[in-house]
Short mmCIF file of N, CA, C and O in Angstrom, two decimals:
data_model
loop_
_atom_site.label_atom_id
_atom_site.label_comp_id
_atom_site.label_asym_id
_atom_site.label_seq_id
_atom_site.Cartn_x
_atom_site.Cartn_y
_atom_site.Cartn_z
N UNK A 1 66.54 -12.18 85.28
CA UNK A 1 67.70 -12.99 85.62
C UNK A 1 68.92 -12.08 85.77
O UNK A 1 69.31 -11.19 85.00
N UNK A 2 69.44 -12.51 86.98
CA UNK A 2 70.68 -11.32 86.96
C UNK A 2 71.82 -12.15 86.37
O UNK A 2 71.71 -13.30 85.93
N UNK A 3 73.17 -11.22 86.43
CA UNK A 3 74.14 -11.81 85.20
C UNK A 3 75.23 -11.24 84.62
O UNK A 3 75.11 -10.01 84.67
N UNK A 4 76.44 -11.63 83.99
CA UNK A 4 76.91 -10.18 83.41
C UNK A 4 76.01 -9.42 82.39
O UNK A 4 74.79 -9.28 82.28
N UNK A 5 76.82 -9.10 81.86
CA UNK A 5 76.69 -7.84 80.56
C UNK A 5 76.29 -8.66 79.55
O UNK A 5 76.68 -9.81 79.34
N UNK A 6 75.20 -7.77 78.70
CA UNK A 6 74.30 -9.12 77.98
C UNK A 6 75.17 -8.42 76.39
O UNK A 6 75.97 -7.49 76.40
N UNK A 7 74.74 -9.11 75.27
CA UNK A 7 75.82 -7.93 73.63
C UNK A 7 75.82 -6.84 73.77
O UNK A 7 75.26 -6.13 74.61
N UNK A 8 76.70 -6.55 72.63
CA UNK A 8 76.28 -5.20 72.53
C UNK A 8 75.60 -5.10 71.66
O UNK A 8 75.54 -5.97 70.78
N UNK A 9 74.63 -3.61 71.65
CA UNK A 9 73.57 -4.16 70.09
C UNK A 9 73.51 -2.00 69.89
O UNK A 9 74.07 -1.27 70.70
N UNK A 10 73.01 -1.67 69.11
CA UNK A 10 72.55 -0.33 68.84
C UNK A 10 71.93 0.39 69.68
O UNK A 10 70.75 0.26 69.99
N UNK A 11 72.36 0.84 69.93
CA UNK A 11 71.23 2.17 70.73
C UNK A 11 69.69 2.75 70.62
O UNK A 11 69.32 3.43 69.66
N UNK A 12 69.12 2.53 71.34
CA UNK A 12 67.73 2.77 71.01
C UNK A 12 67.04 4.32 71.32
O UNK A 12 67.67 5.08 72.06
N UNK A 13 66.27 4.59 70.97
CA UNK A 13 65.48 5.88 71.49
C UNK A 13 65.54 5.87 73.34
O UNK A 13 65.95 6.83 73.99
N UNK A 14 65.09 4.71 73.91
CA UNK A 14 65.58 4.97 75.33
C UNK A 14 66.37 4.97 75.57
O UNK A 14 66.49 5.35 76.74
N UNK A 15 67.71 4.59 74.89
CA UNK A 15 68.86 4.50 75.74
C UNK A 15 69.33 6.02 75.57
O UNK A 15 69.78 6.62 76.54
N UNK A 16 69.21 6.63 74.33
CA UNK A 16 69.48 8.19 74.28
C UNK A 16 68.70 8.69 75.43
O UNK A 16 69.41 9.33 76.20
N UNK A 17 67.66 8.63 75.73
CA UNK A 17 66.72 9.33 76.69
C UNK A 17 67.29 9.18 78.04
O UNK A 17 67.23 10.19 78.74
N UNK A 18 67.95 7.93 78.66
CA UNK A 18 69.03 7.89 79.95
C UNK A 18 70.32 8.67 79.51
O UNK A 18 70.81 9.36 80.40
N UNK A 19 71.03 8.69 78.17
CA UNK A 19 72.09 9.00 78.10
C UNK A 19 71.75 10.89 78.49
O UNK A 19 72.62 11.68 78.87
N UNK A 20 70.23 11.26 78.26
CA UNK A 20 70.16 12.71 78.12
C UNK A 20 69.70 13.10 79.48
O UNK A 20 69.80 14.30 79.74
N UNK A 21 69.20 12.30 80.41
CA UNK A 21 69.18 12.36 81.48
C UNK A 21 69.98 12.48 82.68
O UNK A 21 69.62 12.85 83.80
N UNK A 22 71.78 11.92 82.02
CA UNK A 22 72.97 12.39 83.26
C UNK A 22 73.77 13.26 82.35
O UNK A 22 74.97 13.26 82.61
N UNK A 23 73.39 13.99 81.36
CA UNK A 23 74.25 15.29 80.55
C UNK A 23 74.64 15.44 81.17
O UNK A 23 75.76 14.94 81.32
N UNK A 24 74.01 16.39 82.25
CA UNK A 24 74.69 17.57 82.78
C UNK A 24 75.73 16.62 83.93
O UNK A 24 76.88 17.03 83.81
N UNK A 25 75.66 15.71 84.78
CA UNK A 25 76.70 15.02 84.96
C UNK A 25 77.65 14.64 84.48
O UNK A 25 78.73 14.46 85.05
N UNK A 26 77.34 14.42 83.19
CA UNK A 26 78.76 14.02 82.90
C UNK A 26 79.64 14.68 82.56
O UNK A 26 80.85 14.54 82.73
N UNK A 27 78.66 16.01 81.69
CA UNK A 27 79.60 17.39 81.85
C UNK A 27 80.23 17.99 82.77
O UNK A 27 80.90 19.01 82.64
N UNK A 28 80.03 17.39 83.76
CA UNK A 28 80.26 18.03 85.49
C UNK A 28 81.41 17.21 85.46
O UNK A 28 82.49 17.81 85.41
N UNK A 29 81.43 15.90 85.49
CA UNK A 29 82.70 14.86 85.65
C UNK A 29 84.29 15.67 84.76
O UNK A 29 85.29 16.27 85.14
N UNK A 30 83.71 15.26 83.51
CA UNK A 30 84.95 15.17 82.57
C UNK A 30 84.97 17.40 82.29
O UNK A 30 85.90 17.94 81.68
N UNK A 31 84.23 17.90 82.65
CA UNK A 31 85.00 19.41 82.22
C UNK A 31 84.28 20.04 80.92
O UNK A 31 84.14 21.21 80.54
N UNK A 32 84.01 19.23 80.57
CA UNK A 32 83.72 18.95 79.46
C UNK A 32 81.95 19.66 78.71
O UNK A 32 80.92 19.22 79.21
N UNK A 33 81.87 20.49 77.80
CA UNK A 33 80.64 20.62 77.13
C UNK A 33 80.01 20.07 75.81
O UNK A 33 80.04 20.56 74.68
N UNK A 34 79.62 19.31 76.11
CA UNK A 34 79.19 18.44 74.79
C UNK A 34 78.15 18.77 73.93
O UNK A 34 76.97 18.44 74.04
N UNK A 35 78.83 19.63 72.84
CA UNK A 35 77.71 20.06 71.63
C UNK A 35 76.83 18.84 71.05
O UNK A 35 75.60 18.89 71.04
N UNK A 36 77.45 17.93 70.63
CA UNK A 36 76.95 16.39 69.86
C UNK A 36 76.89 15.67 71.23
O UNK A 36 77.62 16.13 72.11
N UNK A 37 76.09 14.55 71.52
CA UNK A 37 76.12 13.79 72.57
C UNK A 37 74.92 12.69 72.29
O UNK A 37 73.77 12.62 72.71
N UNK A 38 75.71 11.82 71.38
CA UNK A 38 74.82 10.63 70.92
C UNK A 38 74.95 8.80 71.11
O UNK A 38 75.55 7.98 70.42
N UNK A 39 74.34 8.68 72.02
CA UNK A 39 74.61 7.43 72.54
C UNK A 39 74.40 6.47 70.83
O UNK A 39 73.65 6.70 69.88
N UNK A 40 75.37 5.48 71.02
CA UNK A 40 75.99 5.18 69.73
C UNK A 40 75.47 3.24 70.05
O UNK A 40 74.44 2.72 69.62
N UNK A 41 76.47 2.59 70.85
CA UNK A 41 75.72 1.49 71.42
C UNK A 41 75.75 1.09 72.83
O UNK A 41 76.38 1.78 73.63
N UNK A 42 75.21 0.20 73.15
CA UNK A 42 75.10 -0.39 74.62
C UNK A 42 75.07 -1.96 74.95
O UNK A 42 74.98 -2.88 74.14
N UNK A 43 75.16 -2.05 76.46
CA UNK A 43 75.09 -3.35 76.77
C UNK A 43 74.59 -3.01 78.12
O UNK A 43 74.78 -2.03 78.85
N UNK A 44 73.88 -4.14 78.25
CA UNK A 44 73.16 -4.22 80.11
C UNK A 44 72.70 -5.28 80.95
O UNK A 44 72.01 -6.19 80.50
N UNK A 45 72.94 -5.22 81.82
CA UNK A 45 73.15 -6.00 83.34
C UNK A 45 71.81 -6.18 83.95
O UNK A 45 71.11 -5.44 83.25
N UNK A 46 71.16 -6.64 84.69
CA UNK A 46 70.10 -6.98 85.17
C UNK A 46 70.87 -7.07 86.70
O UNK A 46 71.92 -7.71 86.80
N UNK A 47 70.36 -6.46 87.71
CA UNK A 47 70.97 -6.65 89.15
C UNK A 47 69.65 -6.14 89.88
O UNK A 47 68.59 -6.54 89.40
N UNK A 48 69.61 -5.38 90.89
CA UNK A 48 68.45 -4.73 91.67
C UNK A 48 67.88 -3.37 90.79
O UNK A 48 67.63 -2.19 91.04
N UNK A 49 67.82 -4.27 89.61
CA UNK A 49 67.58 -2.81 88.58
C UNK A 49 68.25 -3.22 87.59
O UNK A 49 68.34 -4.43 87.35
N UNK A 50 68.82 -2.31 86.88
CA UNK A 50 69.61 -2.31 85.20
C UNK A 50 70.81 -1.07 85.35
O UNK A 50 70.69 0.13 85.60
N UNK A 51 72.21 -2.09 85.02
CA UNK A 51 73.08 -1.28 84.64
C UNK A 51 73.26 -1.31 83.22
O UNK A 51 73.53 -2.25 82.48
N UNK A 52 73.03 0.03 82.97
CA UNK A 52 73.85 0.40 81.38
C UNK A 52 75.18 0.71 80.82
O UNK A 52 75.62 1.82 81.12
N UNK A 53 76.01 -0.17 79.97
CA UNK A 53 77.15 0.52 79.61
C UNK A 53 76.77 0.49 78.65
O UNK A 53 76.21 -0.48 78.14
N UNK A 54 77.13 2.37 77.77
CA UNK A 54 77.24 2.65 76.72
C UNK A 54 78.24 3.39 75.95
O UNK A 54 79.21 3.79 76.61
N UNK A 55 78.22 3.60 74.97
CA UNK A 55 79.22 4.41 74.35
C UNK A 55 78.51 5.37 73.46
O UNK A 55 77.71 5.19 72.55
N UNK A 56 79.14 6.68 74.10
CA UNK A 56 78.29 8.07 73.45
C UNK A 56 78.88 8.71 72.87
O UNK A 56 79.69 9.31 73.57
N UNK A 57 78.94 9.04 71.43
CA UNK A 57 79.62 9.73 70.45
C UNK A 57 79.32 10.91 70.97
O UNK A 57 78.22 11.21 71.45
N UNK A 58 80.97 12.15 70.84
CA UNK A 58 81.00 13.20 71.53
C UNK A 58 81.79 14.14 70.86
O UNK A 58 82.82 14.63 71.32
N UNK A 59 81.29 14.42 69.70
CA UNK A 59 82.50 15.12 68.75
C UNK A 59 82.73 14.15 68.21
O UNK A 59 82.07 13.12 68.08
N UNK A 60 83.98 14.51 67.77
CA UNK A 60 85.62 13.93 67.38
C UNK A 60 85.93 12.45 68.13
O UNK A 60 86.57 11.53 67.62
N UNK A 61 85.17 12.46 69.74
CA UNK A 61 86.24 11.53 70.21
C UNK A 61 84.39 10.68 70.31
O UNK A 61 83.31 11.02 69.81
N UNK A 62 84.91 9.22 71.41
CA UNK A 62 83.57 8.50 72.45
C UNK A 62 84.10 8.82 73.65
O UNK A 62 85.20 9.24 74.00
N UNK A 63 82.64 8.39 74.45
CA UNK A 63 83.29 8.37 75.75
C UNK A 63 82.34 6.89 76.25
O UNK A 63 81.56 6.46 75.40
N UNK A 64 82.42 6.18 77.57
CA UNK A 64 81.31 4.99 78.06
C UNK A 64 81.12 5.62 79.16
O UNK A 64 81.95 6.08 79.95
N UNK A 65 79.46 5.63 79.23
CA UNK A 65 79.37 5.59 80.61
C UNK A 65 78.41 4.45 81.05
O UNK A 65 77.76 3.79 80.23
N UNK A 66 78.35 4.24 82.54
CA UNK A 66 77.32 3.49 83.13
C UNK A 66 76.83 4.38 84.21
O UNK A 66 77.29 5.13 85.08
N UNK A 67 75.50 3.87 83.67
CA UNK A 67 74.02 4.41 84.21
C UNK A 67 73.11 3.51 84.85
O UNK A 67 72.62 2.61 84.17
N UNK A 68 72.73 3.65 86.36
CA UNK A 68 71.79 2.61 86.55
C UNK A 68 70.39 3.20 86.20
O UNK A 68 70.06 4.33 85.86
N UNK A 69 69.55 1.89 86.42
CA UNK A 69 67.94 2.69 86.27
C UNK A 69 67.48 1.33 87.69
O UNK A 69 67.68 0.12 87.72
N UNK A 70 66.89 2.19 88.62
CA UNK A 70 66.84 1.03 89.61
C UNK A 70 64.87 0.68 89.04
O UNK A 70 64.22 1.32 88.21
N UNK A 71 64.59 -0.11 89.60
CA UNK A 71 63.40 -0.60 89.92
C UNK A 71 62.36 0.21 90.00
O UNK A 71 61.25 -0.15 89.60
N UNK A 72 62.52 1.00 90.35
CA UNK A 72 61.25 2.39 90.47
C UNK A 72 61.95 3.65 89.91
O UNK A 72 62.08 4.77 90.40
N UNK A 73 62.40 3.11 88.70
CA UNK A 73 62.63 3.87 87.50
C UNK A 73 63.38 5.26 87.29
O UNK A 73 63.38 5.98 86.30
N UNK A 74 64.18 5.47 88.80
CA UNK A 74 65.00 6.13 89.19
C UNK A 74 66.39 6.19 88.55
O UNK A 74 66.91 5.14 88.92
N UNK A 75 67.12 6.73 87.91
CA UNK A 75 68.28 6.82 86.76
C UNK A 75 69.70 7.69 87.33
O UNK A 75 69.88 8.91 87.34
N UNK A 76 70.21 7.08 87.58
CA UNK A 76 71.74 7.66 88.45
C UNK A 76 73.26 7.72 87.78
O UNK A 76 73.80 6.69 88.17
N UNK A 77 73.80 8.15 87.31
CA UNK A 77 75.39 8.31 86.81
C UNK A 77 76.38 7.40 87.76
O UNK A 77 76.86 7.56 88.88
N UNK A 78 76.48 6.25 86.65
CA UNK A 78 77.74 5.25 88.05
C UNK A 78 79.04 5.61 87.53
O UNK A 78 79.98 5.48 88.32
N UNK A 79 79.30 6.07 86.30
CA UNK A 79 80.69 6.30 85.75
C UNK A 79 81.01 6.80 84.84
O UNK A 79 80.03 7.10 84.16
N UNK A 80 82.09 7.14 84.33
CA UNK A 80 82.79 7.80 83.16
C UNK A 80 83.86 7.53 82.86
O UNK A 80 84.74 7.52 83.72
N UNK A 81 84.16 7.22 81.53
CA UNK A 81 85.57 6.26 81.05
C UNK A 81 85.71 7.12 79.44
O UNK A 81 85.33 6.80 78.32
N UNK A 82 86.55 8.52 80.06
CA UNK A 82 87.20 9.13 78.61
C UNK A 82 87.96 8.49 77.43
O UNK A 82 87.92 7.26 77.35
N UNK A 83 88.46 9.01 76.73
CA UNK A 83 89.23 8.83 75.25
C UNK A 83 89.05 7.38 74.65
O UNK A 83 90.01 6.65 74.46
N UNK A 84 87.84 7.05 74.36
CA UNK A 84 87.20 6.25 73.65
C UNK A 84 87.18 5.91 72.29
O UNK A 84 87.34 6.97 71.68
N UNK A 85 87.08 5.13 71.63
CA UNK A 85 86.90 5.31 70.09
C UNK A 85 85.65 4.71 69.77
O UNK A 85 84.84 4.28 70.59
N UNK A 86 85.49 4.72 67.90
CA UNK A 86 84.51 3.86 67.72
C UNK A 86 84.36 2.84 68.36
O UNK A 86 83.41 2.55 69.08
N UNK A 87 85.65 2.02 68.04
CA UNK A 87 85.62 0.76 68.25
C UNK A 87 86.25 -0.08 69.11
O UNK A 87 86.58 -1.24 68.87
N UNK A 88 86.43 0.55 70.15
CA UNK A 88 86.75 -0.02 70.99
C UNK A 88 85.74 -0.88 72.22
O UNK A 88 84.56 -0.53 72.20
N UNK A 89 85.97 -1.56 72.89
CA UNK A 89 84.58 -2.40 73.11
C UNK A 89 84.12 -2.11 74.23
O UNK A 89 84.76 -1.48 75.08
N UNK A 90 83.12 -2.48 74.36
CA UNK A 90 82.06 -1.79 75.71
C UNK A 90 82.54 -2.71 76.55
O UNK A 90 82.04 -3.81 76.35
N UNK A 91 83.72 -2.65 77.85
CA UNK A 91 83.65 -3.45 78.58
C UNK A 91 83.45 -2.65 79.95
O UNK A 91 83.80 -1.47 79.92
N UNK A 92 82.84 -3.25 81.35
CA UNK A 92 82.68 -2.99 82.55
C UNK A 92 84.17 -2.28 82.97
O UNK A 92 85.17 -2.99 82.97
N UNK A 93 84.25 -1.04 83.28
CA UNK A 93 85.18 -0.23 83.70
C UNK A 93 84.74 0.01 85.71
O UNK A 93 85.44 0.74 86.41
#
């Protein structure tokens, strides 16, 4: 069913495994080299595939990104949204 953005809930072993899959993108985006890089939590979309927004502990600071994974399991970098905190909330940027 497609839809918005479903909770947010914890991060799972796959969602680290997409988050480790656009590293080096996102290091490319923001400048940035990320010693720690631990997807923390998420939320996701159902469309022609699955969008992920998550929030990835990065040091000191977070950052969110969204990641699609299309249908034939293909995994792409849709965005990056710096100076993050814990707790600030996973919304569609």
């Amino acid at each position: 069913m497609s839809g918005g953005y479903g909770p947010t809930e914890p991060a799972t072993k796959d969602i680290q495994d997409l988050c480790d899959q656009v590293k080096s993108k996102v290091q490319e985006i923001t400048g940035k080299n990320y010693g720690e890089y631990t997807a923390f939590k998420f939320r996701s979309q159902v469309v022609a595939g699955t969008n992920y927004l998550i929030k990835v502990h990065v040091g000191d600071d977070y950052i969110h990104v969204i990641i699609f994974k299309d249908q034939g399991g293909e995994v792409a970098l849709s965005d990056v949204n710096e100076g993050q905190t814990k707790v600030s909330p996973l919304e569609p940027f």
